[in-house]
CSV table of C-alpha atoms in Angstrom, one decimal:
chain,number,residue,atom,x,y,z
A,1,UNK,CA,0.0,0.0,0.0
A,2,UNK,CA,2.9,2.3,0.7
A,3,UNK,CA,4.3,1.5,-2.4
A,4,UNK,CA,0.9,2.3,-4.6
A,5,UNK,CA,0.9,6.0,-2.2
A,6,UNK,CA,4.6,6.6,-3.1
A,7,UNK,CA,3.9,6.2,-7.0
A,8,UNK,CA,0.4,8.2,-7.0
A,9,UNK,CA,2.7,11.2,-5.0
A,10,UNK,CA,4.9,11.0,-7.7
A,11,UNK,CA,2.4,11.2,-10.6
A,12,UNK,CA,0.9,14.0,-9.3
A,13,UNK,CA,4.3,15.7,-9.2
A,14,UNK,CA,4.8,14.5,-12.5
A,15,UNK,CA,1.7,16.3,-13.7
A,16,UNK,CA,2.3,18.9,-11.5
A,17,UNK,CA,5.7,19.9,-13.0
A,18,UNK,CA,4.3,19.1,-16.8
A,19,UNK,CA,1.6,21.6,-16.1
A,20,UNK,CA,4.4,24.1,-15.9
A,21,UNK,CA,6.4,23.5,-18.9
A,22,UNK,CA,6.5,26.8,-20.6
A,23,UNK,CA,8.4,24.9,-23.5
A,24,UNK,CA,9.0,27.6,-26.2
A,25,UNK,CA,8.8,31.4,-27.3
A,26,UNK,CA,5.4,32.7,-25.5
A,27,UNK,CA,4.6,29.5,-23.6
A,28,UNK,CA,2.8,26.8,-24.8
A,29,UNK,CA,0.0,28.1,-27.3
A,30,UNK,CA,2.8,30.4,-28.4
A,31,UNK,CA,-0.1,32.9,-27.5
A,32,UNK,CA,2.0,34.2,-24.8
A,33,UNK,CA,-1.0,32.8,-22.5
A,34,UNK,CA,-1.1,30.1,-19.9
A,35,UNK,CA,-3.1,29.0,-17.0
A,36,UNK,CA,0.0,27.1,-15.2
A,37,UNK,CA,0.5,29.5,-13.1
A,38,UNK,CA,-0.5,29.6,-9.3
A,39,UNK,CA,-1.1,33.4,-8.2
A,40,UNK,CA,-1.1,34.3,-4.8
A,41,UNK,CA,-4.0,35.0,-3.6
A,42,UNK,CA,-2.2,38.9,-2.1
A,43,UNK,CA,0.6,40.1,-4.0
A,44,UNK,CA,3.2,41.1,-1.3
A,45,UNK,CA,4.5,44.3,-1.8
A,46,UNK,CA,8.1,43.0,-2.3
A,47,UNK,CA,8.6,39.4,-4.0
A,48,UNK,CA,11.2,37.3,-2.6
A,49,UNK,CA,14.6,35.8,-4.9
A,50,UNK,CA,14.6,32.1,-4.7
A,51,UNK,CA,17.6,32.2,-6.3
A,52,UNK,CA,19.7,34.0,-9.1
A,53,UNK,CA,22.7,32.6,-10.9
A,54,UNK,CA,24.9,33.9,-13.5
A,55,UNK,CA,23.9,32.7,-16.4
A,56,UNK,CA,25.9,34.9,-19.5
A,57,UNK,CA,24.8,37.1,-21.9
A,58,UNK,CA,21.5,37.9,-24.2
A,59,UNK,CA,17.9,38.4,-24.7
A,60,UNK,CA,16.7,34.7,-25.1
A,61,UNK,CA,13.7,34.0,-22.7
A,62,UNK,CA,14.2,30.5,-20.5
A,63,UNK,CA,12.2,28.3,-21.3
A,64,UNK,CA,10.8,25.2,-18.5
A,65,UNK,CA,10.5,21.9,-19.0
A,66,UNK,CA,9.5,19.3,-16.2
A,67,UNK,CA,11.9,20.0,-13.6
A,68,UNK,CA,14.6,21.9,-16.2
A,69,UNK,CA,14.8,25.2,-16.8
A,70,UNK,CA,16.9,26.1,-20.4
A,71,UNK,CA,18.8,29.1,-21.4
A,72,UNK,CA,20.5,29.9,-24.8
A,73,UNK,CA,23.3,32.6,-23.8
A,74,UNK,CA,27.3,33.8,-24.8
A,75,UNK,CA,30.0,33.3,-22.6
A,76,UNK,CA,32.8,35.2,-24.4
A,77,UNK,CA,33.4,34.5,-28.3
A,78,UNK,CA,31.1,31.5,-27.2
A,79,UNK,CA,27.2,30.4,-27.5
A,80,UNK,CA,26.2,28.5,-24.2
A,81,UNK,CA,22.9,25.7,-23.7
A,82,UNK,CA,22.5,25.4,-20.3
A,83,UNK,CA,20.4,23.1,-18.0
A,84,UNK,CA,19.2,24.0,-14.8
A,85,UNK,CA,17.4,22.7,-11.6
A,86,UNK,CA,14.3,24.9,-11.3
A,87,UNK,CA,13.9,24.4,-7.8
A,88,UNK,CA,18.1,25.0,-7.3
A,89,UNK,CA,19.1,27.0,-10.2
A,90,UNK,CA,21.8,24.4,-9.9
A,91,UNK,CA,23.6,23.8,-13.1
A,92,UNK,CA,22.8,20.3,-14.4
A,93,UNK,CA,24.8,20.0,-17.5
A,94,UNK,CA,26.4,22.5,-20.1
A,95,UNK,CA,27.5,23.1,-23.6
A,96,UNK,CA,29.1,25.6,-25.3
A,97,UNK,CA,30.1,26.2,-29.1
A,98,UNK,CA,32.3,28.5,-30.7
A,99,UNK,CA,30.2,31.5,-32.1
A,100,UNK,CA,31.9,35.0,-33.3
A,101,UNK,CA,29.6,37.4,-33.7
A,102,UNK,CA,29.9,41.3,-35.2
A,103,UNK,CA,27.3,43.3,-33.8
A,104,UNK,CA,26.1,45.6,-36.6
A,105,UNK,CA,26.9,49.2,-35.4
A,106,UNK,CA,23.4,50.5,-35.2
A,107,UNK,CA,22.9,47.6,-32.7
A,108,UNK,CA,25.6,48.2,-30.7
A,109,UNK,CA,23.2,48.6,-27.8
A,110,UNK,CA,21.7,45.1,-27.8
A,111,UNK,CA,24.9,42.8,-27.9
A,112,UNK,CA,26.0,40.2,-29.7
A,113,UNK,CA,22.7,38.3,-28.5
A,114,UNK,CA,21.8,35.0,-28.8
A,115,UNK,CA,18.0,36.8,-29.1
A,116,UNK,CA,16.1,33.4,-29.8
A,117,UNK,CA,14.3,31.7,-27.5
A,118,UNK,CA,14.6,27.7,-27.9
A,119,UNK,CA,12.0,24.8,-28.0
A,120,UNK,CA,12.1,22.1,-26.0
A,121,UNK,CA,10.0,18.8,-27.2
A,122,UNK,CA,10.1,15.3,-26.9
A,123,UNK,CA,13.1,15.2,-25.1
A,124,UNK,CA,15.0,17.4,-27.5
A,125,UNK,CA,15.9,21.0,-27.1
A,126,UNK,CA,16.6,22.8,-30.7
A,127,UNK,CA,18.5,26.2,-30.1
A,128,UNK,CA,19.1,28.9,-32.8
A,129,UNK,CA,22.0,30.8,-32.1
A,130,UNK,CA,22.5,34.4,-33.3
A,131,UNK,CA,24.8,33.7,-36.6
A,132,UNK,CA,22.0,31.2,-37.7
A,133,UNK,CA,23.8,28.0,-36.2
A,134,UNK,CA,20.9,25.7,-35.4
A,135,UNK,CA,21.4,22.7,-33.0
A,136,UNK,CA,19.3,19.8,-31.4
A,137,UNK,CA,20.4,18.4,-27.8
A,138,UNK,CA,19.5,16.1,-25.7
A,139,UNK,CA,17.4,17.7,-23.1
A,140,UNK,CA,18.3,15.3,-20.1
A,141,UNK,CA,22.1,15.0,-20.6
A,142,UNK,CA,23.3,18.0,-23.0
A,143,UNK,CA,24.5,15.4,-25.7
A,144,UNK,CA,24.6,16.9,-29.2
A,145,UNK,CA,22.3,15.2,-31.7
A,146,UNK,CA,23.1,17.3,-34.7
A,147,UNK,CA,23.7,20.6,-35.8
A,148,UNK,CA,23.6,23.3,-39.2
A,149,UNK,CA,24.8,26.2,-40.2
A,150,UNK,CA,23.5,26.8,-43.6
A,151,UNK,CA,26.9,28.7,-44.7
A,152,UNK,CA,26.8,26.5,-48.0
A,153,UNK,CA,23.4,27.5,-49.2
A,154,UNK,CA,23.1,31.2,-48.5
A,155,UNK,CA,25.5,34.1,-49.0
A,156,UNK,CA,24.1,34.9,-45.8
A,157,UNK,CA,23.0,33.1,-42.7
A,158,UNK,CA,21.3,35.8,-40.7
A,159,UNK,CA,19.6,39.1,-41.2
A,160,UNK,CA,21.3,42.5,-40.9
A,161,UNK,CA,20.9,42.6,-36.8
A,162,UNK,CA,21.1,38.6,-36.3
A,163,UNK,CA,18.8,35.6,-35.9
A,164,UNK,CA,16.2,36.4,-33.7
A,165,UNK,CA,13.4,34.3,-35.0
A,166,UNK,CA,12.4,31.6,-32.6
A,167,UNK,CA,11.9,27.9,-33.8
A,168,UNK,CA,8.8,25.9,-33.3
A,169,UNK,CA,7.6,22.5,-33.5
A,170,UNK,CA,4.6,21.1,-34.5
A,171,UNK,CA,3.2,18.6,-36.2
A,172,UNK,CA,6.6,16.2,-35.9
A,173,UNK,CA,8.1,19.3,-38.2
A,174,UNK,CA,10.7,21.8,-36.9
A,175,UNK,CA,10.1,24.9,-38.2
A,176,UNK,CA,12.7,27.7,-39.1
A,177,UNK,CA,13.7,30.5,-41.2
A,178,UNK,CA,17.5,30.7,-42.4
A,179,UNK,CA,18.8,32.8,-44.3
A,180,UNK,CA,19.5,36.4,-44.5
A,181,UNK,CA,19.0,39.3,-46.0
A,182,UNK,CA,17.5,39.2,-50.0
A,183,UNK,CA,17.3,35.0,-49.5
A,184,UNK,CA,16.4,32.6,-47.7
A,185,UNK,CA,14.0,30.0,-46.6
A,186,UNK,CA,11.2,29.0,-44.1
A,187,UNK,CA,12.0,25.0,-43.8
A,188,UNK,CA,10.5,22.0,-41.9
A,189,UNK,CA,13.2,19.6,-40.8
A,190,UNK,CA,12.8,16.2,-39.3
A,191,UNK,CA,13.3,16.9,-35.8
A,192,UNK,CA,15.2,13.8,-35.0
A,193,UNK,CA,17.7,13.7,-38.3
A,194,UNK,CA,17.8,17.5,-38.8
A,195,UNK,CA,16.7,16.1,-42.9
A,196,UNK,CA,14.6,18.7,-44.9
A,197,UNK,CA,10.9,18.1,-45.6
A,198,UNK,CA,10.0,21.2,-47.1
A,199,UNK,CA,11.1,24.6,-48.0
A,200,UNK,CA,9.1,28.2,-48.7
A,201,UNK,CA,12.1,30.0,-50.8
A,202,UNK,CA,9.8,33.4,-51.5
A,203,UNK,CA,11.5,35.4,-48.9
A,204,UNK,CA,14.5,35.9,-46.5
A,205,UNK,CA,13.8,36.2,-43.0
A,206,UNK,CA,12.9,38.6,-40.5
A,207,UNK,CA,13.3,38.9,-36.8
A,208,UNK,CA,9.5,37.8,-35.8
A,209,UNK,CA,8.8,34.3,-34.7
A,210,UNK,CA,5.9,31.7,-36.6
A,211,UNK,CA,2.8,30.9,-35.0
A,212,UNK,CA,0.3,27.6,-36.4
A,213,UNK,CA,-3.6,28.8,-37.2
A,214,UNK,CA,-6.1,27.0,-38.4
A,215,UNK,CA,-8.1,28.9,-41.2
A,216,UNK,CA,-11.1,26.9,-43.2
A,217,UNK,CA,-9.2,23.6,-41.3
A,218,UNK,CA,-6.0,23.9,-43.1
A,219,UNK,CA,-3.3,24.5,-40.5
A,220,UNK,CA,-0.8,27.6,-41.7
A,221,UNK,CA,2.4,28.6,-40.5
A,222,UNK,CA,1.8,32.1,-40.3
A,223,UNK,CA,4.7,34.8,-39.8
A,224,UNK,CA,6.3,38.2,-41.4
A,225,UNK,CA,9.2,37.5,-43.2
A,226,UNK,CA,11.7,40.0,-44.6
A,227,UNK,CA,8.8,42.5,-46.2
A,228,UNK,CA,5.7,40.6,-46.0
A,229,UNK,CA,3.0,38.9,-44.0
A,230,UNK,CA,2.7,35.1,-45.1
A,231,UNK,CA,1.0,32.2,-44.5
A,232,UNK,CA,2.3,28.9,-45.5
A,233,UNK,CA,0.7,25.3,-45.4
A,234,UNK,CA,2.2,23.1,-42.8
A,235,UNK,CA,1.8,19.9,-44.6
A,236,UNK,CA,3.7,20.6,-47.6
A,237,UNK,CA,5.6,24.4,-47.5
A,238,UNK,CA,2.9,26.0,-49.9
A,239,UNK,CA,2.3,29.7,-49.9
A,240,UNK,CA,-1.4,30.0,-49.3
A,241,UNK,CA,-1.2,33.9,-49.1
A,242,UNK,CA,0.7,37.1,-48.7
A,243,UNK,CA,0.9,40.7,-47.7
A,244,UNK,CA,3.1,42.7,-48.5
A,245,UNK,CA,4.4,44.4,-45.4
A,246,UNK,CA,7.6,46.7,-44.7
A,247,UNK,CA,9.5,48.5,-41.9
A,248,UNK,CA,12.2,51.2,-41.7
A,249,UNK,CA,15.8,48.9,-42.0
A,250,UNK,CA,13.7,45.7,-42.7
A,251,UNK,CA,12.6,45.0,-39.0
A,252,UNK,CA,9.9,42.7,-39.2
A,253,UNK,CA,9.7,41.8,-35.7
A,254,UNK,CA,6.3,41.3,-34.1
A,255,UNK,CA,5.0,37.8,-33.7
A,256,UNK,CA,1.6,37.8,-35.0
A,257,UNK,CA,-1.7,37.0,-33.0
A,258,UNK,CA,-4.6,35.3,-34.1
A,259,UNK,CA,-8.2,36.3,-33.0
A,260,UNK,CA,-10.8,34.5,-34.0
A,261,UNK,CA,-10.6,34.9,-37.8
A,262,UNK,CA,-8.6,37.6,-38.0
A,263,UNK,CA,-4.7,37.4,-38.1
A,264,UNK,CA,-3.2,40.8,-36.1
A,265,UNK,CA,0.0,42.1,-37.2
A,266,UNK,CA,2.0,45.8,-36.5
A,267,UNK,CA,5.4,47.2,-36.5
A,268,UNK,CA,7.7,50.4,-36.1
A,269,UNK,CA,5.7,52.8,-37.1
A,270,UNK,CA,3.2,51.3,-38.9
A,271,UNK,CA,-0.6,50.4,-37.3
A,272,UNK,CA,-1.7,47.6,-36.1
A,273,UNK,CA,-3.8,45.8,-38.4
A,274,UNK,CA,-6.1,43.0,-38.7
A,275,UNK,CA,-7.0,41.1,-41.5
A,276,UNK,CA,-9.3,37.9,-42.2
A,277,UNK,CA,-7.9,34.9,-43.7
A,278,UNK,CA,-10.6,33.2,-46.3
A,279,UNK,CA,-10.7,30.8,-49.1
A,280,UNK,CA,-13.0,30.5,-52.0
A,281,UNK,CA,-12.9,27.8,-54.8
A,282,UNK,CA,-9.8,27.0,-53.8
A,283,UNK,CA,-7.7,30.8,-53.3
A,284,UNK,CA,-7.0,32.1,-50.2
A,285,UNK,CA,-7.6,35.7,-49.9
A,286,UNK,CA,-7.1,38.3,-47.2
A,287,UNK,CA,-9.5,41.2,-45.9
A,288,UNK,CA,-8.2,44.2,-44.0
A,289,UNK,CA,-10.7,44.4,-41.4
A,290,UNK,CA,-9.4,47.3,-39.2
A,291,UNK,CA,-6.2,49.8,-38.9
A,292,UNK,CA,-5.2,51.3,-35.8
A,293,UNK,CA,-2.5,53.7,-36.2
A,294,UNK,CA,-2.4,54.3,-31.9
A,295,UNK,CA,-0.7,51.1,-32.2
A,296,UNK,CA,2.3,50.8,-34.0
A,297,UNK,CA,4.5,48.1,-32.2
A,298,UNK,CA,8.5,47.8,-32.5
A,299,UNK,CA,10.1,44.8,-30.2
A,300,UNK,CA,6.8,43.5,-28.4
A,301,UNK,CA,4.4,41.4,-29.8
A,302,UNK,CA,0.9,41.6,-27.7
A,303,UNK,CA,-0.9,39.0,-25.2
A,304,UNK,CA,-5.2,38.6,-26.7
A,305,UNK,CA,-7.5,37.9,-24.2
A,306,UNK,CA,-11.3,37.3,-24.2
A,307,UNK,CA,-11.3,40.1,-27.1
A,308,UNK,CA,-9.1,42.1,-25.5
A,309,UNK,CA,-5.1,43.0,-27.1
A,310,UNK,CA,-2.3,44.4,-24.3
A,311,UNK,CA,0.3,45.4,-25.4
A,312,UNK,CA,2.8,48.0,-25.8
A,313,UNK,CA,3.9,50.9,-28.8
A,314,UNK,CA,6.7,52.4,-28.9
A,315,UNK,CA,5.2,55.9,-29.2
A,316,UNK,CA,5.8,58.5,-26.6
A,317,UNK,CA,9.0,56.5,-25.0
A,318,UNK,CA,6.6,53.4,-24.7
A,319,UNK,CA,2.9,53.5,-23.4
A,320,UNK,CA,0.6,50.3,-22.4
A,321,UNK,CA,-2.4,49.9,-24.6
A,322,UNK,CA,-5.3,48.2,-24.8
A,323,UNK,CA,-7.4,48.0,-27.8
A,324,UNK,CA,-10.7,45.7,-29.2
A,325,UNK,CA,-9.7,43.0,-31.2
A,326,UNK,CA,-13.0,43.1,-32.9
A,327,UNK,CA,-12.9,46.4,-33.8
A,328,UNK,CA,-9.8,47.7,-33.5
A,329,UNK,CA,-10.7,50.5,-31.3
A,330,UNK,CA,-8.0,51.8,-28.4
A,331,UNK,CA,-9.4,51.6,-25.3
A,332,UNK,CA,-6.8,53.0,-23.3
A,333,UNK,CA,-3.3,53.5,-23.5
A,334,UNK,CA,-0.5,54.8,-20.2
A,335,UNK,CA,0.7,58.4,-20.2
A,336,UNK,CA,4.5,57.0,-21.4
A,337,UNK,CA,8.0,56.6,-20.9
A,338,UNK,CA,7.4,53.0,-19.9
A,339,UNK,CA,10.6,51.7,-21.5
A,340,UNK,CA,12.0,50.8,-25.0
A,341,UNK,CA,10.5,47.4,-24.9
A,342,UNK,CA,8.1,45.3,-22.8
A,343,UNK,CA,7.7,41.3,-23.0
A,344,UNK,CA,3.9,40.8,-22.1
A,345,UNK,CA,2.1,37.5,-21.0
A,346,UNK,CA,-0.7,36.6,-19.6
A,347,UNK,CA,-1.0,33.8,-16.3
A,348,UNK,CA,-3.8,32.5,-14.0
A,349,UNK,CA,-6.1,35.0,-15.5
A,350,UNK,CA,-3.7,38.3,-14.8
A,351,UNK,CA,-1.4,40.1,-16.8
A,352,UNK,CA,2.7,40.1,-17.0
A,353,UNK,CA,5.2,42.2,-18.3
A,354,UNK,CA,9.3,42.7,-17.5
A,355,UNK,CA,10.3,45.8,-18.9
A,356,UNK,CA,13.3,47.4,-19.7
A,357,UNK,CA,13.6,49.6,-16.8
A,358,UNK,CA,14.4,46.6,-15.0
A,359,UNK,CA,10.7,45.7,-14.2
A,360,UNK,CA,8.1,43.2,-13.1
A,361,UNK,CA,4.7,44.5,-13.8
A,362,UNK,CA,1.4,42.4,-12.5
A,363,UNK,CA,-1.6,43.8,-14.0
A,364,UNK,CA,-5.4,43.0,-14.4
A,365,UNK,CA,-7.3,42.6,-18.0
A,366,UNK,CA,-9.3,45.8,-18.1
A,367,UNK,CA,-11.0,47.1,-20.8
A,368,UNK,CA,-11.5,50.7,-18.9
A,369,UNK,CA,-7.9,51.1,-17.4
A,370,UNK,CA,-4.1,50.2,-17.3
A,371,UNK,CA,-5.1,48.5,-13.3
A,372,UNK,CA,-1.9,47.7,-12.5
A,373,UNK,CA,-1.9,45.2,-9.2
A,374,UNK,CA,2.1,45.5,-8.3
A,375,UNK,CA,4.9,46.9,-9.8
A,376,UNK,CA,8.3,44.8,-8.5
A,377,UNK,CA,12.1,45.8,-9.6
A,378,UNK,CA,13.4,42.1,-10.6
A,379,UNK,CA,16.7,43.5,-12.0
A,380,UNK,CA,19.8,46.1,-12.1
A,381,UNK,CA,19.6,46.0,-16.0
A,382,UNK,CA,17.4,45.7,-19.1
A,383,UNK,CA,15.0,43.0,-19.4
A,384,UNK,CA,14.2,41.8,-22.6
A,385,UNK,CA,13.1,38.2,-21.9
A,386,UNK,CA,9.7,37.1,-21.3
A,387,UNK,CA,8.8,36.9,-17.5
A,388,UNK,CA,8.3,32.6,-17.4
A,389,UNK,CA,5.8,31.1,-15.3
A,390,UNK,CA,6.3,28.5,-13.4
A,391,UNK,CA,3.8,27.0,-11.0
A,392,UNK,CA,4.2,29.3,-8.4
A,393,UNK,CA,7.5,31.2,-9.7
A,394,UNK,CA,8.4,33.4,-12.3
A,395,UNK,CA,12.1,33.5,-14.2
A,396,UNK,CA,13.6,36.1,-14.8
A,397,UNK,CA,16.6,36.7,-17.3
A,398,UNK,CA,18.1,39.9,-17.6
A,399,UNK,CA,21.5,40.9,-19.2
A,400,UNK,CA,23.5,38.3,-17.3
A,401,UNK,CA,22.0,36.8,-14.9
A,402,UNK,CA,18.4,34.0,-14.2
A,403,UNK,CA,16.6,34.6,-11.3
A,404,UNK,CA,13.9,32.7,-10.0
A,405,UNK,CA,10.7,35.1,-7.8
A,406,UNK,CA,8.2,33.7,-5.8
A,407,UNK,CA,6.1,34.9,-3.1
């Protein structure tokens, strides 16, 4: 009988920790929305450091698996994977690779990265490091599985400012977009061999990250690419439809959100826009449905929920905004002077966002006000990782350092 309690304790701990797993850029759904989170039922006015651990430099977010937590980073002239206990922050295994990088000098400012935030799936963890060098691990031991760096098939492996794109998988597919500037390719690979399955050659990438949707039950990788908004068939790489879609020094950068049937997209200076996604005897089409020029979005992509898009523009030094996803209308938007950039989620029904000034902001999903709950200093330097959930913690990665907060 002891025996039957001792494996029921650990199955629930199992499912527990699984519950968790933010696995990949924006959690889960990739919506930047989860409910595995466990919020207390008063947020105290100061949140207490589990523990904090230097952890090298670049904007990846962590991302959790079971008991793991993962970090794509640079140590030196080097790229670093790293495993650690999430309870701990103990290091449980690490590799590193060599990985020169020249920072571009308008982006002097942001480092030599890595910027993109790995996947972790079926015991694998893929990484994409910021000279387009893209590797699968083992994600219990840190063994190398295999690797590509896609010198030989394009004169360039990255975009003007670096890889920033995050991978995904679905579907038994991994998805990335290699290349740089002028060519490219958005490709499926087998996730085990690394082998191609398919490739979309109409564009060289951007900086913005893929999302799957389902439109009239065809499931579409939808992203921007270098100077347009696509969707492509996940089966078999086909372009179903385009936009064409531009931004000062070709920074495509916002991952797009999907409301219904509309697909929600915005960058520097440009408003956000909705479209709807239809086909009819067998073309796929798209239908601007609103423009909201309030919102023009830079680095943050925005968090939807019940209707509702947060977010944040870069206008006036950076102001909060919510607007109707329906109708594009603003709702509300902060006075300013927020920060340059803002990583938004949304957990146990509440809204997160780490901030560039160093913050942790809690707030609630309201359609008449920014109603802000707590507003916690995490870290000494920029933030420009994604706050991750994590049953009842939340990591934090700023310029050098992971940090685990709870309550």
């Amino acid at each position: 009988m002891r025996s039957l309690v001792l494996v029921f304790l650990l199955l629930v701990c199992a499912l527990s920790l699984r519950a968790q797993d933010w696995n990949q850029w924006r959690g889960p759904s990739r919506t930047g929305v989860t409910a595995g989170f466990k919020a207390p039922a008063v947020w105290p006015d100061r949140m207490k450091q589990i523990w904090k651990v230097d952890a090298g430099e670049g904007h990846a977010s962590p991302v959790v698996s079971g008991a793991h937590a993962y970090l794509l980073s640079r140590v030196s002239d080097r790229e670093a994977v790293t495993a650690f206990d999430l309870a701990t922050g103990k290091q449980i295994w690490r590799q590193m690779y060599d990985a020169p990088y020249q920072v571009n000098p308008a982006a002097t400012t942001h480092g030599k990265g890595p910027k993109s935030t790995p996947v972790v799936d079926g015991g694998r963890l893929f990484t994409f490091g910021i000279s387009g060098i893209l590797s699968a691990w083992d994600a219990s031991t840190g063994r190398l599985l295999w690797r590509k760096d896609f010198k030989s098939d394009y004169p360039m492996t990255v975009p003007d400012f670096g890889t920033a794109m995050s991978p995904i998988v679905v579907s038994n597919l991994l998805i990335v977009h290699v290349g740089g500037g002028g060519k490219g390719a958005l490709i499926a690979l087998d996730p085990q061999t690394g082998a191609s399955r398919w490739a979309w050659t109409g564009d060289g990438p951007s900086y913005a990250s893929p999302i799957v949707a389902d439109f009239r039950g065809v499931r579409q990788i939808v992203t921007q690419s270098q100077s347009h908004v696509i969707g492509i068939a996940l089966a078999d790489g086909k372009q179903l439809w385009q936009i064409p879609f531009t931004t000062d020094y070709d920074q495509n950068i916002v991952t797009a959100v999907v409301s219904g049937e509309l697909v929600v997209y915005g960058g520097v200076s440009k408003p956000l826009t909705a479209v709807r996604v239809t086909q009819s005897a067998g073309k796929w089409t798209t239908e601007q449905v609103w423009q909201n020029p309030d919102a023009p979005m830079y680095m943050s992509s925005s968090v939807e929920l019940s209707g509702l898009l947060f977010g944040m523009t870069h206008r006036n030094r950076g102001q909060f905004f919510c607007v109707d996803a329906k109708t594009g209308k603003t709702l509300w938007t902060t006075r300013g002077r927020e920060g340059d950039n803002a990583a938004v989620i949304a957990a146990g029904g509440l809204l997160m966002t780490t901030t560039t000034e160093g913050e942790l902001i809690v707030f609630r999903p309201n359609a008449q006000s920014f109603d802000v709950v707590k507003r916690y200093t995490v870290a000494e330097s920029p933030i420009w990782a994604h706050p991750v959930p994590a049953g009842a913690v939340i990591l934090i990665k700023d310029a050098t350092s992971l940090s685990a907060w709870g309550f």
